[in-house]
Short mmCIF file of N, CA and C and ligand atoms in Angstrom, two decimals:
data_model
loop_
_atom_site.label_atom_id
_atom_site.label_comp_id
_atom_site.label_asym_id
_atom_site.label_seq_id
_atom_site.Cartn_x
_atom_site.Cartn_y
_atom_site.Cartn_z
N MET A 29 67.95 3.67 42.08
CA MET A 29 67.25 4.87 42.52
C MET A 29 65.81 4.89 42.02
N PHE A 30 65.64 4.55 40.73
CA PHE A 30 64.28 4.56 40.19
C PHE A 30 63.60 3.20 40.27
N GLY A 31 64.32 2.22 40.81
CA GLY A 31 63.78 0.87 40.85
C GLY A 31 62.43 0.81 41.54
N SER A 32 62.28 1.48 42.64
CA SER A 32 61.01 1.40 43.36
C SER A 32 59.89 2.11 42.61
N PHE A 33 60.24 3.07 41.75
CA PHE A 33 59.22 3.76 40.97
C PHE A 33 58.70 2.89 39.83
N LEU A 34 59.56 1.99 39.37
CA LEU A 34 59.18 1.17 38.23
C LEU A 34 58.46 -0.11 38.65
N GLN A 35 58.48 -0.42 39.94
CA GLN A 35 57.77 -1.60 40.40
C GLN A 35 56.27 -1.35 40.32
N PRO A 36 55.54 -2.20 39.63
CA PRO A 36 54.08 -2.02 39.63
C PRO A 36 53.51 -2.32 41.01
N GLN A 37 52.44 -1.65 41.35
CA GLN A 37 51.83 -1.87 42.67
C GLN A 37 51.07 -3.18 42.71
N PHE A 38 50.57 -3.60 41.55
CA PHE A 38 49.80 -4.84 41.49
C PHE A 38 50.34 -5.70 40.36
N MET A 39 50.29 -7.00 40.57
CA MET A 39 50.70 -7.95 39.53
C MET A 39 49.60 -9.00 39.39
N PRO A 40 49.39 -9.48 38.17
CA PRO A 40 48.41 -10.57 38.04
C PRO A 40 48.99 -11.88 38.53
N CYS A 41 48.20 -12.60 39.29
CA CYS A 41 48.63 -13.93 39.74
C CYS A 41 48.69 -14.83 38.49
N PRO A 42 49.80 -15.54 38.27
CA PRO A 42 49.90 -16.37 37.06
C PRO A 42 48.95 -17.57 37.08
N ASP A 43 48.46 -17.93 38.25
CA ASP A 43 47.59 -19.11 38.35
C ASP A 43 46.11 -18.79 38.29
N CYS A 44 45.71 -17.63 38.89
CA CYS A 44 44.28 -17.32 38.93
C CYS A 44 43.95 -15.99 38.27
N GLY A 45 44.95 -15.21 37.89
CA GLY A 45 44.72 -13.94 37.20
C GLY A 45 44.32 -12.81 38.11
N ALA A 46 44.21 -13.06 39.41
CA ALA A 46 43.81 -12.00 40.35
C ALA A 46 44.88 -10.91 40.38
N SER A 47 44.43 -9.67 40.52
CA SER A 47 45.34 -8.55 40.68
C SER A 47 45.77 -8.50 42.14
N VAL A 48 47.05 -8.78 42.37
CA VAL A 48 47.55 -8.91 43.74
C VAL A 48 48.57 -7.81 43.98
N PRO A 49 48.47 -7.13 45.16
CA PRO A 49 49.51 -6.15 45.49
C PRO A 49 50.89 -6.83 45.44
N THR A 50 51.83 -6.21 44.78
CA THR A 50 53.16 -6.81 44.59
C THR A 50 53.78 -7.22 45.92
N ALA A 51 53.60 -6.41 46.96
CA ALA A 51 54.19 -6.72 48.27
C ALA A 51 53.56 -7.95 48.90
N GLU A 52 52.35 -8.32 48.46
CA GLU A 52 51.64 -9.46 49.07
C GLU A 52 51.66 -10.70 48.17
N MET A 53 52.44 -10.65 47.10
CA MET A 53 52.44 -11.76 46.14
C MET A 53 52.83 -13.08 46.79
N ASP A 54 53.80 -13.06 47.72
CA ASP A 54 54.24 -14.30 48.37
C ASP A 54 53.16 -14.87 49.29
N LEU A 55 52.28 -14.02 49.78
CA LEU A 55 51.24 -14.45 50.72
C LEU A 55 49.95 -14.86 50.02
N HIS A 56 49.87 -14.55 48.71
CA HIS A 56 48.62 -14.78 47.98
C HIS A 56 48.30 -16.26 47.88
N GLU A 57 47.05 -16.58 48.17
CA GLU A 57 46.53 -17.93 47.93
C GLU A 57 45.34 -17.79 47.00
N CYS A 58 45.35 -18.55 45.93
CA CYS A 58 44.29 -18.46 44.93
C CYS A 58 42.96 -18.94 45.51
N ALA A 59 41.90 -18.20 45.21
CA ALA A 59 40.56 -18.68 45.53
C ALA A 59 40.24 -19.79 44.54
N ARG A 60 39.78 -20.91 45.04
CA ARG A 60 39.58 -22.10 44.20
C ARG A 60 38.68 -21.81 43.00
N GLU A 61 37.56 -21.12 43.23
CA GLU A 61 36.62 -20.85 42.15
C GLU A 61 37.23 -19.91 41.10
N ARG A 62 37.95 -18.90 41.58
CA ARG A 62 38.60 -17.97 40.65
C ARG A 62 39.67 -18.70 39.85
N TRP A 63 40.44 -19.59 40.49
CA TRP A 63 41.48 -20.35 39.82
C TRP A 63 40.86 -21.19 38.70
N LEU A 64 39.74 -21.85 39.02
CA LEU A 64 39.07 -22.69 38.03
C LEU A 64 38.57 -21.86 36.85
N ASP A 65 37.93 -20.72 37.15
CA ASP A 65 37.43 -19.85 36.08
C ASP A 65 38.59 -19.39 35.18
N TYR A 66 39.73 -19.06 35.78
CA TYR A 66 40.88 -18.58 35.01
C TYR A 66 41.46 -19.68 34.14
N GLN A 67 41.54 -20.89 34.70
CA GLN A 67 42.06 -22.01 33.91
C GLN A 67 41.16 -22.29 32.71
N ILE A 68 39.85 -22.27 32.93
CA ILE A 68 38.90 -22.49 31.83
C ILE A 68 39.00 -21.35 30.82
N PHE A 69 39.16 -20.13 31.31
CA PHE A 69 39.30 -18.97 30.42
C PHE A 69 40.51 -19.13 29.51
N GLN A 70 41.61 -19.64 30.07
CA GLN A 70 42.82 -19.82 29.26
C GLN A 70 42.65 -20.93 28.24
N LEU A 71 41.74 -21.85 28.48
CA LEU A 71 41.50 -22.96 27.55
C LEU A 71 40.32 -22.69 26.64
N ARG A 72 39.82 -21.44 26.60
CA ARG A 72 38.57 -21.14 25.89
C ARG A 72 38.62 -21.52 24.41
N ALA A 73 39.75 -21.34 23.75
CA ALA A 73 39.83 -21.69 22.33
C ALA A 73 39.70 -23.20 22.16
N GLU A 74 40.36 -23.94 23.04
CA GLU A 74 40.28 -25.40 22.97
C GLU A 74 38.87 -25.89 23.30
N VAL A 75 38.25 -25.25 24.31
CA VAL A 75 36.89 -25.62 24.68
C VAL A 75 35.93 -25.30 23.53
N ALA A 76 36.12 -24.15 22.89
CA ALA A 76 35.24 -23.76 21.79
C ALA A 76 35.39 -24.70 20.60
N SER A 77 36.59 -25.21 20.37
CA SER A 77 36.80 -26.08 19.22
C SER A 77 36.33 -27.51 19.49
N PHE A 78 36.06 -27.83 20.76
CA PHE A 78 35.64 -29.20 21.08
C PHE A 78 34.36 -29.57 20.35
N ASP A 79 33.37 -28.70 20.36
CA ASP A 79 32.09 -29.01 19.69
C ASP A 79 32.29 -29.27 18.21
N VAL A 80 33.15 -28.47 17.58
CA VAL A 80 33.41 -28.64 16.15
C VAL A 80 34.10 -29.98 15.89
N GLN A 81 35.09 -30.29 16.74
CA GLN A 81 35.82 -31.55 16.57
C GLN A 81 34.91 -32.75 16.84
N LEU A 82 34.05 -32.64 17.85
CA LEU A 82 33.13 -33.74 18.16
C LEU A 82 32.15 -33.94 17.01
N ALA A 83 31.61 -32.87 16.47
CA ALA A 83 30.66 -32.98 15.35
C ALA A 83 31.34 -33.61 14.14
N ALA A 84 32.58 -33.24 13.88
CA ALA A 84 33.31 -33.81 12.74
C ALA A 84 33.55 -35.30 12.97
N PHE A 85 33.91 -35.66 14.21
CA PHE A 85 34.12 -37.08 14.51
C PHE A 85 32.83 -37.87 14.35
N LEU A 86 31.72 -37.35 14.89
CA LEU A 86 30.46 -38.08 14.81
C LEU A 86 29.95 -38.20 13.38
N ALA A 87 30.38 -37.31 12.50
CA ALA A 87 29.97 -37.38 11.10
C ALA A 87 30.85 -38.34 10.30
N SER A 88 32.00 -38.73 10.87
CA SER A 88 32.91 -39.64 10.16
C SER A 88 32.38 -41.07 10.26
N PRO A 89 32.83 -41.98 9.39
CA PRO A 89 32.39 -43.37 9.48
C PRO A 89 32.66 -43.97 10.86
N ARG A 90 33.82 -43.72 11.41
CA ARG A 90 34.14 -44.24 12.75
C ARG A 90 33.20 -43.66 13.79
N GLY A 91 32.93 -42.35 13.70
CA GLY A 91 32.05 -41.69 14.65
C GLY A 91 30.62 -42.20 14.55
N ARG A 92 30.17 -42.44 13.31
CA ARG A 92 28.80 -42.99 13.14
C ARG A 92 28.72 -44.38 13.75
N PHE A 93 29.77 -45.19 13.55
CA PHE A 93 29.78 -46.52 14.16
C PHE A 93 29.78 -46.42 15.68
N GLU A 94 30.64 -45.57 16.23
CA GLU A 94 30.71 -45.43 17.69
C GLU A 94 29.37 -44.97 18.26
N SER A 95 28.70 -44.07 17.56
CA SER A 95 27.40 -43.58 18.00
C SER A 95 26.37 -44.71 17.97
N TYR A 96 26.36 -45.47 16.88
CA TYR A 96 25.46 -46.63 16.76
C TYR A 96 25.74 -47.64 17.87
N TYR A 97 27.03 -47.94 18.08
CA TYR A 97 27.40 -48.95 19.06
C TYR A 97 27.04 -48.52 20.48
N ALA A 98 27.24 -47.25 20.79
CA ALA A 98 26.89 -46.73 22.12
C ALA A 98 25.38 -46.82 22.34
N GLU A 99 24.62 -46.48 21.32
CA GLU A 99 23.16 -46.57 21.42
C GLU A 99 22.73 -48.03 21.61
N ARG A 100 23.35 -48.93 20.88
CA ARG A 100 23.05 -50.36 20.98
C ARG A 100 23.36 -50.87 22.39
N GLN A 101 24.53 -50.48 22.91
CA GLN A 101 24.91 -50.90 24.26
C GLN A 101 23.94 -50.35 25.31
N ARG A 102 23.52 -49.11 25.11
CA ARG A 102 22.60 -48.49 26.05
C ARG A 102 21.25 -49.23 26.04
N LEU A 103 20.77 -49.58 24.85
CA LEU A 103 19.49 -50.29 24.76
C LEU A 103 19.60 -51.70 25.35
N LEU A 104 20.73 -52.37 25.12
CA LEU A 104 20.91 -53.71 25.68
C LEU A 104 20.97 -53.65 27.22
N ALA A 105 21.64 -52.63 27.75
CA ALA A 105 21.73 -52.48 29.20
C ALA A 105 20.36 -52.18 29.80
N ALA A 106 19.55 -51.41 29.08
CA ALA A 106 18.23 -51.05 29.58
C ALA A 106 17.29 -52.25 29.57
N ALA A 107 17.55 -53.21 28.66
CA ALA A 107 16.68 -54.38 28.55
C ALA A 107 16.87 -55.35 29.71
N TRP A 108 17.98 -55.26 30.43
CA TRP A 108 18.24 -56.19 31.54
C TRP A 108 17.42 -55.84 32.76
ZN1 ZN B 15 46.12 -16.64 42.48
#
Protein backbone atom coordinates (compact mmCIF):
# COMPACT_ATOMS: atom_id res chain seq x y z
CA MET A 1 0.00 0.00 0.00
CA PHE A 2 2.74 2.44 0.91
CA GLY A 3 5.25 0.99 -1.53
CA SER A 4 4.61 3.61 -4.18
CA PHE A 5 4.97 6.39 -1.60
CA LEU A 6 8.38 5.15 -0.57
CA GLN A 7 9.76 4.93 -4.09
CA PRO A 8 12.01 7.91 -4.74
CA GLN A 9 11.15 9.87 -7.85
CA PHE A 10 14.78 10.14 -8.87
CA MET A 11 17.74 7.82 -8.45
CA PRO A 12 21.41 8.50 -9.12
CA CYS A 13 22.79 6.57 -12.05
CA PRO A 14 25.51 4.29 -10.61
CA ASP A 15 27.72 4.87 -13.65
CA CYS A 16 27.49 8.62 -14.26
CA GLY A 17 25.83 9.98 -11.10
CA ALA A 18 23.05 11.69 -13.06
CA SER A 19 19.75 12.12 -11.26
CA VAL A 20 17.40 9.98 -13.32
CA PRO A 21 13.62 9.65 -12.89
CA THR A 22 13.09 6.20 -11.39
CA ALA A 23 10.55 5.29 -14.10
CA GLU A 24 13.13 6.08 -16.81
CA MET A 25 16.09 4.28 -15.22
CA ASP A 26 15.95 1.40 -17.75
CA LEU A 27 15.98 3.87 -20.66
CA HIS A 28 18.82 6.01 -19.30
CA GLU A 29 21.99 6.22 -21.37
CA CYS A 30 24.97 7.93 -19.78
CA ALA A 31 26.32 11.03 -21.48
CA ARG A 32 29.94 10.16 -22.29
CA GLU A 33 31.40 13.38 -20.86
CA ARG A 34 29.34 13.16 -17.67
CA TRP A 35 30.33 9.49 -17.26
CA LEU A 36 34.01 10.40 -17.58
CA ASP A 37 33.72 13.29 -15.10
CA TYR A 38 31.97 10.98 -12.60
CA GLN A 39 34.57 8.24 -12.96
CA ILE A 40 37.38 10.76 -12.39
CA PHE A 41 35.46 12.23 -9.44
CA GLN A 42 35.27 8.78 -7.84
CA LEU A 43 39.02 8.36 -8.29
CA ARG A 44 39.85 11.83 -6.91
CA ALA A 45 41.71 10.53 -3.85
CA GLU A 46 43.84 8.25 -6.00
CA VAL A 47 44.44 11.04 -8.52
CA ALA A 48 45.39 13.44 -5.72
CA SER A 49 47.85 10.98 -4.22
CA PHE A 50 49.54 10.36 -7.59
CA ASP A 51 51.64 13.54 -7.39
CA VAL A 52 52.80 12.65 -3.88
CA GLN A 53 53.67 9.09 -4.90
CA LEU A 54 55.48 10.27 -8.04
CA ALA A 55 57.51 12.83 -6.08
CA ALA A 56 58.47 10.17 -3.52
CA PHE A 57 59.51 7.79 -6.30
CA LEU A 58 61.57 10.44 -8.10
CA ALA A 59 63.34 11.27 -4.82
CA SER A 60 64.27 7.62 -4.25
CA PRO A 61 67.56 6.18 -5.60
CA ARG A 62 65.65 4.18 -8.21
CA GLY A 63 63.61 7.24 -9.20
CA ARG A 64 66.73 9.40 -9.51
CA PHE A 65 68.31 6.76 -11.74
CA GLU A 66 65.17 6.45 -13.89
CA SER A 67 65.03 10.23 -14.25
CA TYR A 68 68.72 10.38 -15.22
CA TYR A 69 68.31 7.49 -17.66
CA ALA A 70 65.23 9.00 -19.30
CA GLU A 71 67.04 12.31 -19.75
CA ARG A 72 70.07 10.50 -21.20
CA GLN A 73 67.86 8.56 -23.64
CA ARG A 74 66.08 11.74 -24.66
CA LEU A 75 69.38 13.53 -25.36
CA LEU A 76 70.74 10.56 -27.32
CA ALA A 77 67.56 10.41 -29.42
CA ALA A 78 67.77 14.15 -30.10
CA ALA A 79 71.37 13.82 -31.26
CA TRP A 80 70.37 11.51 -34.15
ZN1 LIG B 1 24.25 7.32 -16.35
